Amino acid sequence: MRLKRGEGDGKHIGAYEIAIVRLEKVLLESSHVVKRLESKLESLQLVKYNLNIDMMKRDEALKEKKAQLEGEAGKSVQGIDIYNVLDEERSTMQNMEDLLHQGDFTEESDAFANEQASKLNSLRTMVNESESLCGNARKRFR
């Protein structure tokens, strides 16, 4: 009977060894999972660090831009007032129109105006002839 008991104990010892091997395998897999999670945690911490650096740089850039805009705003108040410039330009144009309507045109200016009118008429005639020729050419190709 002792042989049978010994054989039974051997079966129990084999079962325990199998259970221990399974536990070791699970622990090994768990350690691999933990290592992967640790590496992911490190990469996330690196990303967080880089984002913090980017935020600080952005904040510094915003402060610089804000200071620059405030400086420019102070200069523009002291600088040229655009409405005054536009008013001056309007008055200058009004003065030029008044001068044109005041003076009588000389014979030279009348001759120049007539010459330009005749050139304009001849240009219109050439354009009309050109359009009619192109229209005839289109009809032929259709």
mmCIF file with all atom_site columns, C-alpha atoms in Angstrom:
data_model
loop_
_atom_site.group_PDB
_atom_site.id
_atom_site.type_symbol
_atom_site.label_atom_id
_atom_site.label_alt_id
_atom_site.label_comp_id
_atom_site.label_asym_id
_atom_site.label_entity_id
_atom_site.label_seq_id
_atom_site.pdbx_PDB_ins_code
_atom_site.Cartn_x
_atom_site.Cartn_y
_atom_site.Cartn_z
_atom_site.occupancy
_atom_site.B_iso_or_equiv
_atom_site.pdbx_formal_charge
_atom_site.auth_seq_id
_atom_site.auth_comp_id
_atom_site.auth_asym_id
_atom_site.auth_atom_id
_atom_site.pdbx_PDB_model_num
ATOM 1   C CA . MET A 1 1   ? 0.000   0.000   0.000   1.00 0.00 ? 1   MET A CA 1
ATOM 2   C CA . ARG A 1 2   ? 2.829   2.307   0.626   1.00 0.00 ? 2   ARG A CA 1
ATOM 3   C CA . LEU A 1 3   ? 3.762   2.099   -2.985  1.00 0.00 ? 3   LEU A CA 1
ATOM 4   C CA . LYS A 1 4   ? 0.335   3.232   -3.953  1.00 0.00 ? 4   LYS A CA 1
ATOM 5   C CA . ARG A 1 5   ? 0.507   6.096   -1.464  1.00 0.00 ? 5   ARG A CA 1
ATOM 6   C CA . GLY A 1 6   ? 3.878   7.108   -2.810  1.00 0.00 ? 6   GLY A CA 1
ATOM 7   C CA . GLU A 1 7   ? 2.538   7.056   -6.295  1.00 0.00 ? 7   GLU A CA 1
ATOM 8   C CA . GLY A 1 8   ? -0.361  9.209   -5.168  1.00 0.00 ? 8   GLY A CA 1
ATOM 9   C CA . ASP A 1 9   ? 1.994   11.662  -3.523  1.00 0.00 ? 9   ASP A CA 1
ATOM 10  C CA . GLY A 1 10  ? 3.973   11.786  -6.769  1.00 0.00 ? 10  GLY A CA 1
ATOM 11  C CA . LYS A 1 11  ? 0.806   12.695  -8.614  1.00 0.00 ? 11  LYS A CA 1
ATOM 12  C CA . HIS A 1 12  ? 0.077   15.436  -6.083  1.00 0.00 ? 12  HIS A CA 1
ATOM 13  C CA . ILE A 1 13  ? 3.645   16.715  -6.316  1.00 0.00 ? 13  ILE A CA 1
ATOM 14  C CA . GLY A 1 14  ? 3.351   16.763  -10.137 1.00 0.00 ? 14  GLY A CA 1
ATOM 15  C CA . ALA A 1 15  ? 0.060   18.661  -9.880  1.00 0.00 ? 15  ALA A CA 1
ATOM 16  C CA . TYR A 1 16  ? 1.669   21.173  -7.517  1.00 0.00 ? 16  TYR A CA 1
ATOM 17  C CA . GLU A 1 17  ? 4.598   21.602  -9.867  1.00 0.00 ? 17  GLU A CA 1
ATOM 18  C CA . ILE A 1 18  ? 2.210   22.202  -12.766 1.00 0.00 ? 18  ILE A CA 1
ATOM 19  C CA . ALA A 1 19  ? 0.300   24.771  -10.677 1.00 0.00 ? 19  ALA A CA 1
ATOM 20  C CA . ILE A 1 20  ? 3.557   26.471  -9.681  1.00 0.00 ? 20  ILE A CA 1
ATOM 21  C CA . VAL A 1 21  ? 4.734   26.574  -13.323 1.00 0.00 ? 21  VAL A CA 1
ATOM 22  C CA . ARG A 1 22  ? 1.385   28.072  -14.334 1.00 0.00 ? 22  ARG A CA 1
ATOM 23  C CA . LEU A 1 23  ? 1.672   30.699  -11.598 1.00 0.00 ? 23  LEU A CA 1
ATOM 24  C CA . GLU A 1 24  ? 5.212   31.530  -12.700 1.00 0.00 ? 24  GLU A CA 1
ATOM 25  C CA . LYS A 1 25  ? 3.986   31.888  -16.279 1.00 0.00 ? 25  LYS A CA 1
ATOM 26  C CA . VAL A 1 26  ? 1.185   34.222  -15.165 1.00 0.00 ? 26  VAL A CA 1
ATOM 27  C CA . LEU A 1 27  ? 3.662   36.249  -13.090 1.00 0.00 ? 27  LEU A CA 1
ATOM 28  C CA . LEU A 1 28  ? 6.038   36.465  -16.051 1.00 0.00 ? 28  LEU A CA 1
ATOM 29  C CA . GLU A 1 29  ? 3.228   37.684  -18.326 1.00 0.00 ? 29  GLU A CA 1
ATOM 30  C CA . SER A 1 30  ? 2.158   40.138  -15.632 1.00 0.00 ? 30  SER A CA 1
ATOM 31  C CA . SER A 1 31  ? 5.696   41.482  -15.389 1.00 0.00 ? 31  SER A CA 1
ATOM 32  C CA . HIS A 1 32  ? 5.749   41.963  -19.184 1.00 0.00 ? 32  HIS A CA 1
ATOM 33  C CA . VAL A 1 33  ? 2.442   43.846  -18.956 1.00 0.00 ? 33  VAL A CA 1
ATOM 34  C CA . VAL A 1 34  ? 3.798   45.971  -16.113 1.00 0.00 ? 34  VAL A CA 1
ATOM 35  C CA . LYS A 1 35  ? 6.934   46.782  -18.134 1.00 0.00 ? 35  LYS A CA 1
ATOM 36  C CA . ARG A 1 36  ? 4.822   47.825  -21.147 1.00 0.00 ? 36  ARG A CA 1
ATOM 37  C CA . LEU A 1 37  ? 2.645   49.980  -18.929 1.00 0.00 ? 37  LEU A CA 1
ATOM 38  C CA . GLU A 1 38  ? 5.730   51.562  -17.369 1.00 0.00 ? 38  GLU A CA 1
ATOM 39  C CA . SER A 1 39  ? 7.125   52.398  -20.814 1.00 0.00 ? 39  SER A CA 1
ATOM 40  C CA . LYS A 1 40  ? 3.782   53.902  -21.838 1.00 0.00 ? 40  LYS A CA 1
ATOM 41  C CA . LEU A 1 41  ? 3.746   55.909  -18.615 1.00 0.00 ? 41  LEU A CA 1
ATOM 42  C CA . GLU A 1 42  ? 7.245   57.214  -19.369 1.00 0.00 ? 42  GLU A CA 1
ATOM 43  C CA . SER A 1 43  ? 6.228   58.240  -22.895 1.00 0.00 ? 43  SER A CA 1
ATOM 44  C CA . LEU A 1 44  ? 3.121   59.981  -21.542 1.00 0.00 ? 44  LEU A CA 1
ATOM 45  C CA . GLN A 1 45  ? 5.233   61.815  -18.989 1.00 0.00 ? 45  GLN A CA 1
ATOM 46  C CA . LEU A 1 46  ? 7.597   62.876  -21.775 1.00 0.00 ? 46  LEU A CA 1
ATOM 47  C CA . VAL A 1 47  ? 4.646   64.149  -23.822 1.00 0.00 ? 47  VAL A CA 1
ATOM 48  C CA . LYS A 1 48  ? 3.332   66.031  -20.771 1.00 0.00 ? 48  LYS A CA 1
ATOM 49  C CA . TYR A 1 49  ? 6.772   67.581  -20.210 1.00 0.00 ? 49  TYR A CA 1
ATOM 50  C CA . ASN A 1 50  ? 7.006   68.661  -23.866 1.00 0.00 ? 50  ASN A CA 1
ATOM 51  C CA . LEU A 1 51  ? 3.491   70.120  -23.733 1.00 0.00 ? 51  LEU A CA 1
ATOM 52  C CA . ASN A 1 52  ? 4.391   72.100  -20.622 1.00 0.00 ? 52  ASN A CA 1
ATOM 53  C CA . ILE A 1 53  ? 7.450   73.497  -22.400 1.00 0.00 ? 53  ILE A CA 1
ATOM 54  C CA . ASP A 1 54  ? 5.288   74.395  -25.416 1.00 0.00 ? 54  ASP A CA 1
ATOM 55  C CA . MET A 1 55  ? 2.753   76.107  -23.153 1.00 0.00 ? 55  MET A CA 1
ATOM 56  C CA . MET A 1 56  ? 5.477   78.179  -21.506 1.00 0.00 ? 56  MET A CA 1
ATOM 57  C CA . LYS A 1 57  ? 6.870   79.198  -24.908 1.00 0.00 ? 57  LYS A CA 1
ATOM 58  C CA . ARG A 1 58  ? 3.369   80.092  -26.120 1.00 0.00 ? 58  ARG A CA 1
ATOM 59  C CA . ASP A 1 59  ? 2.712   82.158  -22.994 1.00 0.00 ? 59  ASP A CA 1
ATOM 60  C CA . GLU A 1 60  ? 6.001   84.010  -23.466 1.00 0.00 ? 60  GLU A CA 1
ATOM 61  C CA . ALA A 1 61  ? 5.188   84.670  -27.128 1.00 0.00 ? 61  ALA A CA 1
ATOM 62  C CA . LEU A 1 62  ? 1.726   85.932  -26.177 1.00 0.00 ? 62  LEU A CA 1
ATOM 63  C CA . LYS A 1 63  ? 3.221   88.273  -23.585 1.00 0.00 ? 63  LYS A CA 1
ATOM 64  C CA . GLU A 1 64  ? 5.662   89.630  -26.162 1.00 0.00 ? 64  GLU A CA 1
ATOM 65  C CA . LYS A 1 65  ? 2.919   90.127  -28.756 1.00 0.00 ? 65  LYS A CA 1
ATOM 66  C CA . LYS A 1 66  ? 0.681   91.803  -26.197 1.00 0.00 ? 66  LYS A CA 1
ATOM 67  C CA . ALA A 1 67  ? 3.470   94.181  -25.187 1.00 0.00 ? 67  ALA A CA 1
ATOM 68  C CA . GLN A 1 68  ? 4.216   94.866  -28.853 1.00 0.00 ? 68  GLN A CA 1
ATOM 69  C CA . LEU A 1 69  ? 0.552   95.600  -29.611 1.00 0.00 ? 69  LEU A CA 1
ATOM 70  C CA . GLU A 1 70  ? 0.255   97.866  -26.594 1.00 0.00 ? 70  GLU A CA 1
ATOM 71  C CA . GLY A 1 71  ? 3.371   99.730  -27.757 1.00 0.00 ? 71  GLY A CA 1
ATOM 72  C CA . GLU A 1 72  ? 1.973   100.077 -31.272 1.00 0.00 ? 72  GLU A CA 1
ATOM 73  C CA . ALA A 1 73  ? -1.379  101.267 -29.913 1.00 0.00 ? 73  ALA A CA 1
ATOM 74  C CA . GLY A 1 74  ? 0.407   104.056 -28.063 1.00 0.00 ? 74  GLY A CA 1
ATOM 75  C CA . LYS A 1 75  ? 2.280   105.040 -31.215 1.00 0.00 ? 75  LYS A CA 1
ATOM 76  C CA . SER A 1 76  ? -0.827  105.056 -33.414 1.00 0.00 ? 76  SER A CA 1
ATOM 77  C CA . VAL A 1 77  ? -2.568  107.534 -31.118 1.00 0.00 ? 77  VAL A CA 1
ATOM 78  C CA . GLN A 1 78  ? 0.379   109.890 -31.508 1.00 0.00 ? 78  GLN A CA 1
ATOM 79  C CA . GLY A 1 79  ? 0.819   109.059 -35.173 1.00 0.00 ? 79  GLY A CA 1
ATOM 80  C CA . ILE A 1 80  ? -1.109  110.178 -38.221 1.00 0.00 ? 80  ILE A CA 1
ATOM 81  C CA . ASP A 1 81  ? -4.846  110.548 -37.890 1.00 0.00 ? 81  ASP A CA 1
ATOM 82  C CA . ILE A 1 82  ? -6.293  108.919 -41.024 1.00 0.00 ? 82  ILE A CA 1
ATOM 83  C CA . TYR A 1 83  ? -9.449  111.012 -40.931 1.00 0.00 ? 83  TYR A CA 1
ATOM 84  C CA . ASN A 1 84  ? -7.425  114.226 -41.151 1.00 0.00 ? 84  ASN A CA 1
ATOM 85  C CA . VAL A 1 85  ? -5.526  112.853 -44.121 1.00 0.00 ? 85  VAL A CA 1
ATOM 86  C CA . LEU A 1 86  ? -8.764  111.912 -45.901 1.00 0.00 ? 86  LEU A CA 1
ATOM 87  C CA . ASP A 1 87  ? -10.250 115.350 -45.221 1.00 0.00 ? 87  ASP A CA 1
ATOM 88  C CA . GLU A 1 88  ? -7.145  117.029 -46.647 1.00 0.00 ? 88  GLU A CA 1
ATOM 89  C CA . GLU A 1 89  ? -7.332  114.865 -49.744 1.00 0.00 ? 89  GLU A CA 1
ATOM 90  C CA . ARG A 1 90  ? -11.008 115.713 -50.267 1.00 0.00 ? 90  ARG A CA 1
ATOM 91  C CA . SER A 1 91  ? -10.337 119.402 -49.969 1.00 0.00 ? 91  SER A CA 1
ATOM 92  C CA . THR A 1 92  ? -7.408  119.146 -52.415 1.00 0.00 ? 92  THR A CA 1
ATOM 93  C CA . MET A 1 93  ? -9.591  117.352 -54.951 1.00 0.00 ? 93  MET A CA 1
ATOM 94  C CA . GLN A 1 94  ? -12.337 119.949 -54.503 1.00 0.00 ? 94  GLN A CA 1
ATOM 95  C CA . ASN A 1 95  ? -9.819  122.717 -55.099 1.00 0.00 ? 95  ASN A CA 1
ATOM 96  C CA . MET A 1 96  ? -8.614  121.014 -58.277 1.00 0.00 ? 96  MET A CA 1
ATOM 97  C CA . GLU A 1 97  ? -12.182 120.702 -59.563 1.00 0.00 ? 97  GLU A CA 1
ATOM 98  C CA . ASP A 1 98  ? -12.801 124.358 -58.800 1.00 0.00 ? 98  ASP A CA 1
ATOM 99  C CA . LEU A 1 99  ? -9.684  125.329 -60.754 1.00 0.00 ? 99  LEU A CA 1
ATOM 100 C CA . LEU A 1 100 ? -10.808 123.273 -63.732 1.00 0.00 ? 100 LEU A CA 1
ATOM 101 C CA . HIS A 1 101 ? -14.216 124.897 -63.813 1.00 0.00 ? 101 HIS A CA 1
ATOM 102 C CA . GLN A 1 102 ? -12.883 128.417 -63.241 1.00 0.00 ? 102 GLN A CA 1
ATOM 103 C CA . GLY A 1 103 ? -10.545 128.844 -66.126 1.00 0.00 ? 103 GLY A CA 1
ATOM 104 C CA . ASP A 1 104 ? -11.496 129.066 -69.753 1.00 0.00 ? 104 ASP A CA 1
ATOM 105 C CA . PHE A 1 105 ? -9.907  126.529 -71.990 1.00 0.00 ? 105 PHE A CA 1
ATOM 106 C CA . THR A 1 106 ? -7.477  127.826 -74.529 1.00 0.00 ? 106 THR A CA 1
ATOM 107 C CA . GLU A 1 107 ? -7.445  127.022 -78.204 1.00 0.00 ? 107 GLU A CA 1
ATOM 108 C CA . GLU A 1 108 ? -4.615  124.581 -77.588 1.00 0.00 ? 108 GLU A CA 1
ATOM 109 C CA . SER A 1 109 ? -6.614  122.607 -75.022 1.00 0.00 ? 109 SER A CA 1
ATOM 110 C CA . ASP A 1 110 ? -9.626  122.564 -77.376 1.00 0.00 ? 110 ASP A CA 1
ATOM 111 C CA . ALA A 1 111 ? -7.431  121.303 -80.210 1.00 0.00 ? 111 ALA A CA 1
ATOM 112 C CA . PHE A 1 112 ? -5.983  118.610 -77.952 1.00 0.00 ? 112 PHE A CA 1
ATOM 113 C CA . ALA A 1 113 ? -9.479  117.517 -76.842 1.00 0.00 ? 113 ALA A CA 1
ATOM 114 C CA . ASN A 1 114 ? -10.652 117.353 -80.477 1.00 0.00 ? 114 ASN A CA 1
ATOM 115 C CA . GLU A 1 115 ? -7.573  115.357 -81.473 1.00 0.00 ? 115 GLU A CA 1
ATOM 116 C CA . GLN A 1 116 ? -8.157  112.878 -78.652 1.00 0.00 ? 116 GLN A CA 1
ATOM 117 C CA . ALA A 1 117 ? -11.840 112.562 -79.589 1.00 0.00 ? 117 ALA A CA 1
ATOM 118 C CA . SER A 1 118 ? -10.953 111.783 -83.205 1.00 0.00 ? 118 SER A CA 1
ATOM 119 C CA . LYS A 1 119 ? -8.394  109.185 -82.092 1.00 0.00 ? 119 LYS A CA 1
ATOM 120 C CA . LEU A 1 120 ? -11.014 107.637 -79.830 1.00 0.00 ? 120 LEU A CA 1
ATOM 121 C CA . ASN A 1 121 ? -13.531 107.495 -82.691 1.00 0.00 ? 121 ASN A CA 1
ATOM 122 C CA . SER A 1 122 ? -11.013 105.856 -85.000 1.00 0.00 ? 122 SER A CA 1
ATOM 123 C CA . LEU A 1 123 ? -10.185 103.337 -82.268 1.00 0.00 ? 123 LEU A CA 1
ATOM 124 C CA . ARG A 1 124 ? -13.874 102.517 -81.844 1.00 0.00 ? 124 ARG A CA 1
ATOM 125 C CA . THR A 1 125 ? -14.216 102.063 -85.598 1.00 0.00 ? 125 THR A CA 1
ATOM 126 C CA . MET A 1 126 ? -11.251 99.674  -85.672 1.00 0.00 ? 126 MET A CA 1
ATOM 127 C CA . VAL A 1 127 ? -12.666 97.688  -82.734 1.00 0.00 ? 127 VAL A CA 1
ATOM 128 C CA . ASN A 1 128 ? -16.070 97.437  -84.439 1.00 0.00 ? 128 ASN A CA 1
ATOM 129 C CA . GLU A 1 129 ? -14.459 96.283  -87.692 1.00 0.00 ? 129 GLU A CA 1
ATOM 130 C CA . SER A 1 130 ? -12.375 93.764  -85.810 1.00 0.00 ? 130 SER A CA 1
ATOM 131 C CA . GLU A 1 131 ? -15.449 92.425  -84.008 1.00 0.00 ? 131 GLU A CA 1
ATOM 132 C CA . SER A 1 132 ? -17.373 92.090  -87.242 1.00 0.00 ? 132 SER A CA 1
ATOM 133 C CA . LEU A 1 133 ? -14.458 90.248  -88.900 1.00 0.00 ? 133 LEU A CA 1
ATOM 134 C CA . CYS A 1 134 ? -14.189 87.901  -85.938 1.00 0.00 ? 134 CYS A CA 1
ATOM 135 C CA . GLY A 1 135 ? -17.939 87.298  -86.036 1.00 0.00 ? 135 GLY A CA 1
ATOM 136 C CA . ASN A 1 136 ? -17.759 86.405  -89.744 1.00 0.00 ? 136 ASN A CA 1
ATOM 137 C CA . ALA A 1 137 ? -14.796 84.104  -89.098 1.00 0.00 ? 137 ALA A CA 1
ATOM 138 C CA . ARG A 1 138 ? -16.705 82.315  -86.339 1.00 0.00 ? 138 ARG A CA 1
ATOM 139 C CA . LYS A 1 139 ? -19.668 81.746  -88.624 1.00 0.00 ? 139 LYS A CA 1
ATOM 140 C CA . ARG A 1 140 ? -17.382 80.160  -91.238 1.00 0.00 ? 140 ARG A CA 1
ATOM 141 C CA . PHE A 1 141 ? -15.820 77.735  -88.764 1.00 0.00 ? 141 PHE A CA 1
ATOM 142 C CA . ARG A 1 142 ? -19.146 76.583  -87.342 1.00 0.00 ? 142 ARG A CA 1
#
